[in-house]
């Protein structure tokens, strides 16, 4: 029993969601301890798009100044047809967009965002951080919760926040263990120095090239010094439980009918690691007693709306607001938090799946879609307003 450490609030997982949650709660006066499985706080992967709902959250977390030092502010989201190389439609991110949403659309390296959050956590006296702590089980004790780690250590707290991502152990304790849903799509992604991109479709824009069952996204990150690329395609060789699908050879085959700009870009994409893409169905059980979920642990989604991290950031503020409002009644605070966040994130999870189907349409459907989108003005924001204005 002596090996149980007591903390006020325990955050399990030190990714974007976990560090932002620590910050949001600590800024409202709560003592927070973050435990992370990995030896250091680190992000894998490459770029992140952060829509105004995300940059608004970062402003409230007080990290926008440090984020702006490395972020890039694209002028447009440009949708191109990958087979023909023709323009489909754009979304202008300029003056009208900023006037409407008050916060910019930014793109940045994941590790730059994590570093900004980490530095803010390290500077906050209410936050302590620990790595190499792999949580293997959590328990609700009524007016407290407990987390046990693989190294035999344990933590008791009055509030336990599960921010441990797609394969969340905390979530398993609430709803039972289950595998996430495999979309049978896979991503290859990475950044390269900007000067290695001899041709590109625009360093000022986020480019999305779509074709049947595949797409490529490109944008600059880190002050424009690096170019981020994400190639995504559907495998035709999926075997449950196997890793032998979505291979590098398949990547080349699936993009065989793409235009030269896209094929050139693919020659510069990192192929040493592949990311199978998963989500889960929305669940009702985000809390039990003093345990609560946020980010991918609560609502993992396909990345087609570029909203997973944005929704995690929104979660952290909603949670901190609810806890501050009902400081002496945590059950009520968690009820308030889930009632605000569950419907919105479920909508984003579902819409991400639908948008994935729209961008990956087969040729005949894609032709009709492109024709319909061709006449949409770039400064027409009704399709994204529900997402960005919140
Ligand atoms: C290809 C791709 C592109 C994407 N693009 C975007 C985008 O442009 N914009 C956007 O907003 N979102 C995007 N996302 C989604 C975004 O990356 C995630 O939604 C976001 O990172 C989730 O953050 P999180 O903190 O909830 O989870 P995670 O980032 O998964 O962090 C969980 C943390 O918990 C730790 N952990 C896990 N288990 C344990 C344990 N048992 N004990 C202790 N620690 C543990 C992990 O090591 C990790 O540090 C994209 C996702 C993919 C796959």
mmCIF file of C-alpha atoms in Angstrom, residues 5 14 18-19 22 32-36 41 117-124 126-131 133:
data_model
loop_
_atom_site.group_PDB
_atom_site.id
_atom_site.type_symbol
_atom_site.label_atom_id
_atom_site.label_comp_id
_atom_site.label_asym_id
_atom_site.label_seq_id
_atom_site.Cartn_x
_atom_site.Cartn_y
_atom_site.Cartn_z
ATOM 1 C CA UNK A 5 1.113 7.953 -4.437
ATOM 2 C CA UNK A 14 0.955 12.858 -22.187
ATOM 3 C CA UNK A 18 -3.220 14.905 -21.948
ATOM 4 C CA UNK A 19 -0.846 17.867 -21.785
ATOM 5 C CA UNK A 22 -3.242 19.298 -17.528
ATOM 6 C CA UNK A 32 -2.365 17.868 -11.820
ATOM 7 C CA UNK A 33 0.052 14.974 -12.230
ATOM 8 C CA UNK A 34 0.603 13.607 -15.766
ATOM 9 C CA UNK A 35 1.935 10.097 -16.334
ATOM 10 C CA UNK A 36 3.154 8.981 -19.756
ATOM 11 C CA UNK A 41 6.952 13.355 -24.135
ATOM 12 C CA UNK A 117 2.230 22.452 -24.557
ATOM 13 C CA UNK A 118 5.053 20.727 -22.664
ATOM 14 C CA UNK A 119 6.882 23.984 -21.988
ATOM 15 C CA UNK A 120 3.683 25.593 -20.730
ATOM 16 C CA UNK A 121 3.100 22.574 -18.434
ATOM 17 C CA UNK A 122 6.686 22.712 -17.140
ATOM 18 C CA UNK A 123 6.251 26.402 -16.345
ATOM 19 C CA UNK A 124 3.053 25.817 -14.361
ATOM 20 C CA UNK A 126 0.365 23.169 -10.426
ATOM 21 C CA UNK A 127 1.618 20.531 -12.885
ATOM 22 C CA UNK A 128 4.047 17.662 -12.336
ATOM 23 C CA UNK A 129 5.100 15.297 -15.127
ATOM 24 C CA UNK A 130 6.406 11.747 -15.108
ATOM 25 C CA UNK A 131 7.470 9.438 -17.951
ATOM 26 C CA UNK A 133 4.727 5.064 -16.360
#
